[in-house]
Coordinates of C-alpha atoms and ligand atoms in Angstrom, one line a residue:
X141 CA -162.8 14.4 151.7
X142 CA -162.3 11.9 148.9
X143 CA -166.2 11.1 147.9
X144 CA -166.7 8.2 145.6
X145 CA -169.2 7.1 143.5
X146 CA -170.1 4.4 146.3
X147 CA -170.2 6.7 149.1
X148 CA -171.9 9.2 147.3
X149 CA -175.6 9.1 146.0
X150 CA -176.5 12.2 144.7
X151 CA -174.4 11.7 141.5
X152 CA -172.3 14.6 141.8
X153 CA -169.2 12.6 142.2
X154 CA -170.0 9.9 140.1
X155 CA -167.4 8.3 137.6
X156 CA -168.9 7.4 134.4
X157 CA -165.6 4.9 134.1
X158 CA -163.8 4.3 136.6
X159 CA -161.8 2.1 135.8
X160 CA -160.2 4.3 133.0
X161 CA -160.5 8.0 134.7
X162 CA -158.6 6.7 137.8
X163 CA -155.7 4.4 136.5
X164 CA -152.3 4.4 137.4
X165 CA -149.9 7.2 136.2
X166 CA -148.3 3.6 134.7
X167 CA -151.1 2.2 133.6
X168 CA -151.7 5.6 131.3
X169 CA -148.2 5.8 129.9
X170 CA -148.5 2.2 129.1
X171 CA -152.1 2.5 127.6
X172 CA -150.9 5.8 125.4
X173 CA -147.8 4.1 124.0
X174 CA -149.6 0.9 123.2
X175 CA -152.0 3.2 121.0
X176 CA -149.5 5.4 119.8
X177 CA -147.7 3.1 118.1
X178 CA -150.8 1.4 116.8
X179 CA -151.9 4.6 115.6
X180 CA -148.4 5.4 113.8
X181 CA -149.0 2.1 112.2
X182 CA -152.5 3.2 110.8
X183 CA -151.7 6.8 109.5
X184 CA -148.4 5.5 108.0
X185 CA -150.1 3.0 105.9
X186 CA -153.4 4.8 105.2
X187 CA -152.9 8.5 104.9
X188 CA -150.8 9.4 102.5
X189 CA -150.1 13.2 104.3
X190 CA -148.9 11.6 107.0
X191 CA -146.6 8.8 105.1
X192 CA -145.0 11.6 102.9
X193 CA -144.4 13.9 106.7
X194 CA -143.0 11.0 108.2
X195 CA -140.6 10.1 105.5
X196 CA -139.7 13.7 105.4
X197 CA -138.5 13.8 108.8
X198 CA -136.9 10.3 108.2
X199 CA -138.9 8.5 110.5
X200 CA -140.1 5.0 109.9
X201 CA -143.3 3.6 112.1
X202 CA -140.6 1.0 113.5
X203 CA -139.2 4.4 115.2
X204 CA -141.6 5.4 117.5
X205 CA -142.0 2.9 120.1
X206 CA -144.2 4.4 122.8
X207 CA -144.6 8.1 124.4
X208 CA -140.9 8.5 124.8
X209 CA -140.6 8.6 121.1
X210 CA -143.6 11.3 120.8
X211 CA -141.2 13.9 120.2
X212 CA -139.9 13.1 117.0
X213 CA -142.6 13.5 115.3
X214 CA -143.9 16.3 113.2
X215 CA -146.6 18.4 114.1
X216 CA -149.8 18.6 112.4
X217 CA -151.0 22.1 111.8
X218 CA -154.4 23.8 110.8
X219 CA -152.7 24.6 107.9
X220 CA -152.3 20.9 107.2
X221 CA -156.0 20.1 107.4
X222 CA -156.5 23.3 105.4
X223 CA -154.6 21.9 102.4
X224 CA -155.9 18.3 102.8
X225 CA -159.2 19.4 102.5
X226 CA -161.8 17.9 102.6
X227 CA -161.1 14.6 103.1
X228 CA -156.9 14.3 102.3
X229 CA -156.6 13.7 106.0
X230 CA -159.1 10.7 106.2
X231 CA -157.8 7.5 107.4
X232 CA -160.3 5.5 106.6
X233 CA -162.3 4.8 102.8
X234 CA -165.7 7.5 103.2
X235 CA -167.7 4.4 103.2
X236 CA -166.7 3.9 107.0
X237 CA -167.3 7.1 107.8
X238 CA -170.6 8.2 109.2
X239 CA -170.8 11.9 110.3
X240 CA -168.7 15.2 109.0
X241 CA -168.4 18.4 111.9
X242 CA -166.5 21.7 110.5
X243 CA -165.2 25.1 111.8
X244 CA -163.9 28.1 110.6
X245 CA -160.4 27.9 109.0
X246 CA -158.3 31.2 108.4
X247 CA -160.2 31.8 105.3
X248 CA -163.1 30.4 103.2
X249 CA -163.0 26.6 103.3
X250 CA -163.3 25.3 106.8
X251 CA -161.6 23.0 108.9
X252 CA -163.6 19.3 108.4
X253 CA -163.5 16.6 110.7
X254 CA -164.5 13.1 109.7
X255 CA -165.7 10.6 111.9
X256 CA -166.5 6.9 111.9
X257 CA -169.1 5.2 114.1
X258 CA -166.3 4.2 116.6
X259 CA -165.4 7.6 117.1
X260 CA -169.2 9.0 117.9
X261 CA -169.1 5.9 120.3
X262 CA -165.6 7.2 122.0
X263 CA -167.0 10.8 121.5
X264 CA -170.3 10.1 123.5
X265 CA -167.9 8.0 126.3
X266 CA -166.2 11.1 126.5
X267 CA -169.1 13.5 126.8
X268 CA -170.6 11.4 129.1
X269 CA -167.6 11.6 131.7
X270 CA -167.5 14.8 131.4
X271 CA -171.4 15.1 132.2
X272 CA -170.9 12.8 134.7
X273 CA -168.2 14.2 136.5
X274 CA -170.7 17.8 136.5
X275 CA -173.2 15.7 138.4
X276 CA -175.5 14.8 135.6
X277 CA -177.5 11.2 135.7
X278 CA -179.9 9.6 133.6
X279 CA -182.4 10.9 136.3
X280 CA -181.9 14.3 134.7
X281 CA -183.5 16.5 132.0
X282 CA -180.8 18.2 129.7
X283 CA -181.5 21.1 127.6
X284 CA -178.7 21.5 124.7
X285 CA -178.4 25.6 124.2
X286 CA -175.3 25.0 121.9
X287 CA -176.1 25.1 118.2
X288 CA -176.8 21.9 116.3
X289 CA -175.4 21.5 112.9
X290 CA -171.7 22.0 111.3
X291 CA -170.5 23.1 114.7
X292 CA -169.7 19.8 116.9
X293 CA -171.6 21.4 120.3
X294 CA -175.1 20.7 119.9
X295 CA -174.5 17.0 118.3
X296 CA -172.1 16.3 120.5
X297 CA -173.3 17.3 123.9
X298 CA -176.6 16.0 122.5
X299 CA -175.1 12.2 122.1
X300 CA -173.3 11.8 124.8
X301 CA -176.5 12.8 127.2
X302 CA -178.1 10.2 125.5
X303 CA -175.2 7.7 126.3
X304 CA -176.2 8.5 130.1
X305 CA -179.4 7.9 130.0
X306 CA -180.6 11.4 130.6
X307 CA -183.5 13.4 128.6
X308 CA -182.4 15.7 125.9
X309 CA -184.2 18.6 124.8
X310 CA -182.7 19.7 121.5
X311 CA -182.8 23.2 122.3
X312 CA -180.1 24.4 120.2
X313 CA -179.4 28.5 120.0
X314 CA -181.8 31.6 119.5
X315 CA -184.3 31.2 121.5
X316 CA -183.9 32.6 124.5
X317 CA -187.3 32.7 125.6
X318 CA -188.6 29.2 124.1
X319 CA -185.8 28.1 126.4
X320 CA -186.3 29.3 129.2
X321 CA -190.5 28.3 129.1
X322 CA -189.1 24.4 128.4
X323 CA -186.9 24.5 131.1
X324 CA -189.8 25.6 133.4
X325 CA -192.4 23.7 131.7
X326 CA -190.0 20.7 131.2
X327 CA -188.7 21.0 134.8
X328 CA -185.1 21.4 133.1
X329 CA -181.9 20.1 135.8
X330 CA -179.5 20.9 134.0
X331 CA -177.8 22.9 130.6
X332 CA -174.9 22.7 128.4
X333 CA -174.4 26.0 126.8
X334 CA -171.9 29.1 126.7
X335 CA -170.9 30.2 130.2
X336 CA -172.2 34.0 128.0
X337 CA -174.8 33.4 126.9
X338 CA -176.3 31.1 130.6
X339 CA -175.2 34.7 131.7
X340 CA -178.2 36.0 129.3
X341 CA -180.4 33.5 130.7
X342 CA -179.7 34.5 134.2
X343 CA -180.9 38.0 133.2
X344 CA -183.6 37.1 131.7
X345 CA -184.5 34.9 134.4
X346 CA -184.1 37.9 137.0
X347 CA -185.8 40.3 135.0
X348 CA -189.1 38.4 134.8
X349 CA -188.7 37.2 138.7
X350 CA -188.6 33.4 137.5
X351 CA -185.3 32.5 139.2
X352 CA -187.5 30.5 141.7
X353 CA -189.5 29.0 139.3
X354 CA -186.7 26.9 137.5
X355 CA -185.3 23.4 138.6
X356 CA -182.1 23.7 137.4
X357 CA -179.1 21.9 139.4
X358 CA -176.2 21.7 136.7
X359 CA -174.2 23.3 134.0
X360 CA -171.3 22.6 131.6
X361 CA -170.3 25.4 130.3
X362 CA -167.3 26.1 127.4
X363 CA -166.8 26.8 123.5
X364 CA -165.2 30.1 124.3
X365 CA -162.9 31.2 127.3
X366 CA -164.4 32.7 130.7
X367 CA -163.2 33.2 134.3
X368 CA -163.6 31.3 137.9
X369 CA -165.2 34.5 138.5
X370 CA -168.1 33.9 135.9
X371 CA -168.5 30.4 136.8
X372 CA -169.1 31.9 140.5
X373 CA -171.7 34.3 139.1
X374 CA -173.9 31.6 137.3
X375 CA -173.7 29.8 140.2
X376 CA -174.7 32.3 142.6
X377 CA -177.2 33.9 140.3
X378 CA -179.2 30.4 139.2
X379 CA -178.2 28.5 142.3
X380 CA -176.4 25.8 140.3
X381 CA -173.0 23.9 139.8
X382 CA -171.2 24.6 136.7
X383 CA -168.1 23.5 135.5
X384 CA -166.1 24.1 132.2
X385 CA -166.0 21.9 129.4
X386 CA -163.4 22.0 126.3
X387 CA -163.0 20.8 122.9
X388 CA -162.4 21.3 119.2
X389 CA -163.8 20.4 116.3
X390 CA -160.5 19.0 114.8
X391 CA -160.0 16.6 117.6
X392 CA -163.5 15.7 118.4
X393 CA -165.6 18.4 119.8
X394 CA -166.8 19.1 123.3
X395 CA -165.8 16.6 125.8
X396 CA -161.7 16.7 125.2
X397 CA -161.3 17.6 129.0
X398 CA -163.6 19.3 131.8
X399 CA -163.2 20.4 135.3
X400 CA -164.8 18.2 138.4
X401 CA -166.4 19.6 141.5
X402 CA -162.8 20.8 142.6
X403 CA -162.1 22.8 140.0
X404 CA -158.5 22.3 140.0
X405 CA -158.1 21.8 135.8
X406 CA -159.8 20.3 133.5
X407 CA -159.3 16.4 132.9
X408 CA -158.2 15.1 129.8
X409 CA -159.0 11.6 128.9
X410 CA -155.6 10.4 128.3
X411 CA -156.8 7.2 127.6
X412 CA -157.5 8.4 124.3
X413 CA -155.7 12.1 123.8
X414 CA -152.1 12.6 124.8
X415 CA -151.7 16.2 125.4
X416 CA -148.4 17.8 125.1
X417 CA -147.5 21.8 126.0
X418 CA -145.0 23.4 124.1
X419 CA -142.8 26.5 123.7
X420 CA -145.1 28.0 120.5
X421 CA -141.6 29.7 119.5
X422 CA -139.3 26.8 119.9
X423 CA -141.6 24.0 119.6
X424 CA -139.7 22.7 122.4
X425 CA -141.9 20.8 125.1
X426 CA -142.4 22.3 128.2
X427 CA -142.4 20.8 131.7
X428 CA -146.1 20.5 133.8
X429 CA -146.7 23.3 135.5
X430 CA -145.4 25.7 132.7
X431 CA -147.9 27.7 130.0
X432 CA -147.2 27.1 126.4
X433 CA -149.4 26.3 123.4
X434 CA -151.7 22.9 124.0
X435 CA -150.9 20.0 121.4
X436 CA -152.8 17.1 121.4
X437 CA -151.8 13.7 119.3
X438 CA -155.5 11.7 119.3
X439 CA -154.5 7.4 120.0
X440 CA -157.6 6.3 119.0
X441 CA -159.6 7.9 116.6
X442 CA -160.2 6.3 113.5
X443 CA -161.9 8.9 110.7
X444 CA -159.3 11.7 111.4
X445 CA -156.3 11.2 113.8
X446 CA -154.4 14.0 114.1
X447 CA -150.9 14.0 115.2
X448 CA -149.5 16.4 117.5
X449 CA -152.2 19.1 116.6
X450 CA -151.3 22.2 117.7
X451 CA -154.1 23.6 119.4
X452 CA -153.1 27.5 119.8
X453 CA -154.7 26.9 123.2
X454 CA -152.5 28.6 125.7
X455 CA -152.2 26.4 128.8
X456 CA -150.5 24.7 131.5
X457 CA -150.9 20.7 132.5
X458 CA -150.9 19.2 136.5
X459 CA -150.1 16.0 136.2
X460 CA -151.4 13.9 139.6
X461 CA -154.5 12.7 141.2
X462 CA -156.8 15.1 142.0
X463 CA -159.1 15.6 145.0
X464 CA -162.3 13.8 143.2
X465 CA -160.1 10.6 142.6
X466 CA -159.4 11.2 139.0
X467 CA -156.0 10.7 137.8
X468 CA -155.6 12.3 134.3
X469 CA -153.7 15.1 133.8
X470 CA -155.2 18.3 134.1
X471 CA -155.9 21.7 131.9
X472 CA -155.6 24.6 133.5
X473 CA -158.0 27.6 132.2
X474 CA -157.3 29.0 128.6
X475 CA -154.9 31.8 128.8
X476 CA -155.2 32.9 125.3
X477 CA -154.4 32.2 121.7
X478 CA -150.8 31.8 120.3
X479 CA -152.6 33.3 117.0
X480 CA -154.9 35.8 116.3
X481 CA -158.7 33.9 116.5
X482 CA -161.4 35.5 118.4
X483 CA -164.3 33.4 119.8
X484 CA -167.2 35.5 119.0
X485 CA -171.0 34.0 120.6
X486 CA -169.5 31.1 120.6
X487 CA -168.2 31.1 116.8
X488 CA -164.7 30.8 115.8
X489 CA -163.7 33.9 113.5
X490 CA -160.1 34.8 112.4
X491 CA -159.5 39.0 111.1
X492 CA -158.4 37.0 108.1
X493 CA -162.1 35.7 107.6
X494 CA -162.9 39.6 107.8
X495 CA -160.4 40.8 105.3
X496 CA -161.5 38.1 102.8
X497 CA -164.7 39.0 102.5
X498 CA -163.8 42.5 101.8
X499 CA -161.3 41.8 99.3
X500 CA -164.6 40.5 97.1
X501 CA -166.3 43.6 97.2
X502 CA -165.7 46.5 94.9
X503 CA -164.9 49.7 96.8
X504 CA -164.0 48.5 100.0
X505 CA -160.3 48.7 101.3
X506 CA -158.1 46.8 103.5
X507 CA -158.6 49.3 106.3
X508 CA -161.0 47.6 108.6
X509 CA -161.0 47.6 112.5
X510 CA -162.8 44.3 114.2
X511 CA -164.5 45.6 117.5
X512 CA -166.0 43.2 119.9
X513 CA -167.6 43.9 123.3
X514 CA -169.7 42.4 125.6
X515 CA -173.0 44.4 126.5
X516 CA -175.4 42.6 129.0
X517 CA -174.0 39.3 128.4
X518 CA -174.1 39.3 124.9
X519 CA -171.3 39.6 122.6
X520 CA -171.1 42.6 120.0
X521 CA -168.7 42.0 116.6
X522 CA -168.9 45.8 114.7
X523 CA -166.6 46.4 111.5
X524 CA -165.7 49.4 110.6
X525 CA -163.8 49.4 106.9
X526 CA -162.7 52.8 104.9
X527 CA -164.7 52.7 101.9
X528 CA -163.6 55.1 99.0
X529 CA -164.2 58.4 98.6
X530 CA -166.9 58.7 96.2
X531 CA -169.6 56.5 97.9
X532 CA -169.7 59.0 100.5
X533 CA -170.0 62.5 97.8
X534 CA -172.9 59.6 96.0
X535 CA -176.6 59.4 97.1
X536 CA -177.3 57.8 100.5
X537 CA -178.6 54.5 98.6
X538 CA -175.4 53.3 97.6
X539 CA -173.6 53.5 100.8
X540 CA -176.3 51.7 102.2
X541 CA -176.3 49.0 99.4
X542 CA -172.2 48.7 99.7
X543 CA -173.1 48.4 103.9
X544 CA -175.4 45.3 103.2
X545 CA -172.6 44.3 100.5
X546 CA -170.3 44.4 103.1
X547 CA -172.6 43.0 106.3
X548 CA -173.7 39.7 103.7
X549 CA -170.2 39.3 102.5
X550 CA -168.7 39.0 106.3
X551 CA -171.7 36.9 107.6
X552 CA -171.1 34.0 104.7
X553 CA -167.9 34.1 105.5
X554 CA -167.3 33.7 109.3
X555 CA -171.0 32.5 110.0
X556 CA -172.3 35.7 112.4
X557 CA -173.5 39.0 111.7
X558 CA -171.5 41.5 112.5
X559 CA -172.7 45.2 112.4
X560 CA -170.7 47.4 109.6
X561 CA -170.0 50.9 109.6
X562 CA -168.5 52.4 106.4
X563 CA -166.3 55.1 107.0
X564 CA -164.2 57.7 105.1
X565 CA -161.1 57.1 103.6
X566 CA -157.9 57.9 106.4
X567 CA -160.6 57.4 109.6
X568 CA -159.3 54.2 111.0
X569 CA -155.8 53.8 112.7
X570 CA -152.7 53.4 109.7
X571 CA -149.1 52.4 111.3
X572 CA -146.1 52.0 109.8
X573 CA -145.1 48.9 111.5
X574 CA -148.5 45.6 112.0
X575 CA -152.0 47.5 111.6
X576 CA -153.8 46.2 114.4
X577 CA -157.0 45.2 113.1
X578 CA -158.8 43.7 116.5
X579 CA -160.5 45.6 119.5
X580 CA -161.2 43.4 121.5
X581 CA -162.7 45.0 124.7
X582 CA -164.7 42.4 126.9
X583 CA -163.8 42.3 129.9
X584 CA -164.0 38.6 131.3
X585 CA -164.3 39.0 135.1
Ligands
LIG88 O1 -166.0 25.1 120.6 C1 -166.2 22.7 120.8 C2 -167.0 22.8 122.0 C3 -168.4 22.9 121.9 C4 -166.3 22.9 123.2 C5 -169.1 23.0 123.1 C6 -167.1 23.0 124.4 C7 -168.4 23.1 124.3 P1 -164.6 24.8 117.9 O2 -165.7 25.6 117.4 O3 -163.7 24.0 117.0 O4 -165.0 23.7 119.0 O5 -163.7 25.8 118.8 C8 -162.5 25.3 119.5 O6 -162.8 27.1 121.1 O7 -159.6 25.8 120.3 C9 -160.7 27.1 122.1 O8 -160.0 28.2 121.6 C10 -162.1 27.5 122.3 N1 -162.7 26.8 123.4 C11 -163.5 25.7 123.4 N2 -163.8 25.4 124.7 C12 -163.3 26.3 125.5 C13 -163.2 26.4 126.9 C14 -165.8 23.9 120.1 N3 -163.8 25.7 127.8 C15 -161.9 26.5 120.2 N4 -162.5 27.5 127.4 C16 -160.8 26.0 121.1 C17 -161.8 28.3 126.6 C18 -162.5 27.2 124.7 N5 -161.8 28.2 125.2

């Protein structure tokens, strides 16, 4: 049954705009090209990265004339924003910019995003459908659990509650029990957090028999991939609704797409991203329905458009109206990386990161072995690097000085602590052919 936000009074079926998330499969393409081209426009004339791609491929603005023409252009890689950084991407002067977000990028710097007030006002429009669409209304109280700061979770779920009208709590991460006292003191209804770490909170919920206590009703869950299967869990285990919510820093941050009641994909707001799925070894685009790597151009953001970024999200797109009404295309759950990042607690880390921050440390070698796990919820991130001989025929004291070396040196760089384990030269796995340096064991069920 088709509910709408008339006929239904609860909220959970409510559109935050209508009029945008249910246009015409017309109305959409026309909208896109219309901003497409004005886009083109912009970055042609104000980014000088863009101009000198453009004119590389032999492409004048003149020659794209609306979606048909997306094809053409080049795409825009995280390499790209690596070597622009920080602001060579910007399309606007800094003095119209307002807020900067950031990730990890391959190694040392990361990837910045700049955005002007326009954009937090299209970012909190965005978070607020998404929110909306979960079942969330101003009549609710929201605790935050992702982190505030560089990362674009905590801000950005934080803003677009706000937009709605509901009350924030600030919780932000690493307090597991200070959250869950607010949210029983507070009479919390609903979370954003990692579908992982809400796993955490269950336990901890059901270990001190407060399950019953709680007044939680929703949850958006994303920043790192998970299963139908977990979503089922957290709803069983906290008798909730959650639903999955995606984003990246580079394009915006949370609120890209989400999944409705229905959970048939997640809906991306075409009205302002035009996602595209290509072959990550042709970079040919692929037809709905088929997995490839997720590219999305960005039609109206001002501080940072990016062009046909390739995501390394591995997808598929259904394009056609779903059963709550919307009609935007929809994301189908992450499938993978076309490269080798790992989402650890929620943080972006590349093996690159890893062997970085060995490379600075006398001693170490390039023999390392990333293991990640999850034990009761929680992610684990161990390293074990060969170390040379003599630090293990030395006193104890230096080994444990190179460890902390070594522990400090990989935490600066990727942002988490990992746990380190020196071991002797010739311990770890060699191959003649790629060295694998990831084991990555969790099991997402
Ligand atoms: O993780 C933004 C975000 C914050 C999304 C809070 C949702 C909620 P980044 O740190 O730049 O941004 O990481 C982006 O995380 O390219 C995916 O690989 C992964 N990711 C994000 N959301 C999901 C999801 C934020 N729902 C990278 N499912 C993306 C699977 C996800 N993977």
């Amino acid at each position: 049954m088709l509910v709408t936000a008339e006929s239904d009074k609860t909220g959970f079926f409510m559109y935050w705009n209508e009029t945008k998330e249910c246009m015409s499969r017309d109305q959409i393409e026309e909208l896109q090209s219309k901003r497409l081209v004005k886009q083109i426009n912009r970055i042609y004339h104000n980014v000088e990265y863009y101009r000198k791609k453009m004119q590389e491929a032999g492409l004048e603005p003149s020659d794209i004339r609306g979606i048909e023409d997306l094809d053409k252009l080049p795409f825009t890689t995280y390499e790209d924003i690596a070597k622009a950084y920080p602001f060579g991407l910007s399309a606007v002067p800094l003095s119209e910019a307002v807020r900067v977000h950031a990730s990890s990028g391959t190694t040392g710097k990361p990837k910045i995003a700049i955005y002007t007030r326009k954009d937090i006002d299209i970012w909190s429009e965005c978070v607020a459908r998404c929110f909306s669409m979960a079942g969330i209304t101003k009549n609710d109280i929201i605790q935050v659990g992702y982190g505030y700061g560089l990362f674009t979770g905590g801000l950005g779920a934080h803003y677009g509650a706000e937009n709605l009208g509901a009350l924030v709590i600030p919780m932000s991460t690493g307090n597991t029990k200070k959250l869950i006292d607010m949210m029983i003191d507070c009479g919390t209804t609903a979370i954003a957090c990692t579908p992982s770490y809400l796993l955490h909170v269950a336990e901890a919920l059901e270990a001190e028999g407060l399950v019953d206590k709680i007044k939680l009703k929703y949850a958006i869950c994303g920043a790192e991939p998970w299963t139908d299967n977990m979503r089922k869990q957290i709803e069983e285990r906290l008798h909730i609704k959650a639903v999955d919510i995606y984003g990246l820093t580079e394009i915006m941050g949370p609120g890209v797409a989400a999944d409705c009641e229905h959970h048939k994909g997640l809906h991306i707001w075409e009205d302002h991203f035009i996602p595209e799925i290509i072959d990550p070894d042709t970079l040919e685009q692929l037809p709905a329905g088929q997995t490839g790597e997720l590219v999305i151009t960005t039609i109206t953001k001002e501080g940072m458009p990016l062009i046909r970024y390739r995501t390394r999200d591995l997808t598929s797109i259904e394009i056609g109206k779903c059963d709550c009404g919307r009609t935007m295309a929809r994301i189908q759950r992450f499938k993978g990386r076309s490269d080798d990042m790992l989402v650890i607690r929620g943080v972006n880390v590349f093996p690159s990161q890893v062997e970085q921050a060995l490379l600075e440390i006398d001693g170490t070698t390039p023999n390392y072995m990333i293991n990640v796990d999850r034990v009761d919820n929680n992610d684990t991130f161990e390293v074990q690097i060969e170390v040379e001989e003599r630090f293990f025929s030395d006193e104890i004291r230096k080994l444990e000085e190179l460890r902390s070396k070594v522990e400090n040196s990989i935490h600066q760089m990727t942002g988490i602590k990992a746990k380190v384990r020196l071991v002797e030269p010739n311990a770890l796995p060699h191959s003649d052919g790629k060295t694998k340096h990831v084991n990555d064991a969790r099991k997402l069920v």
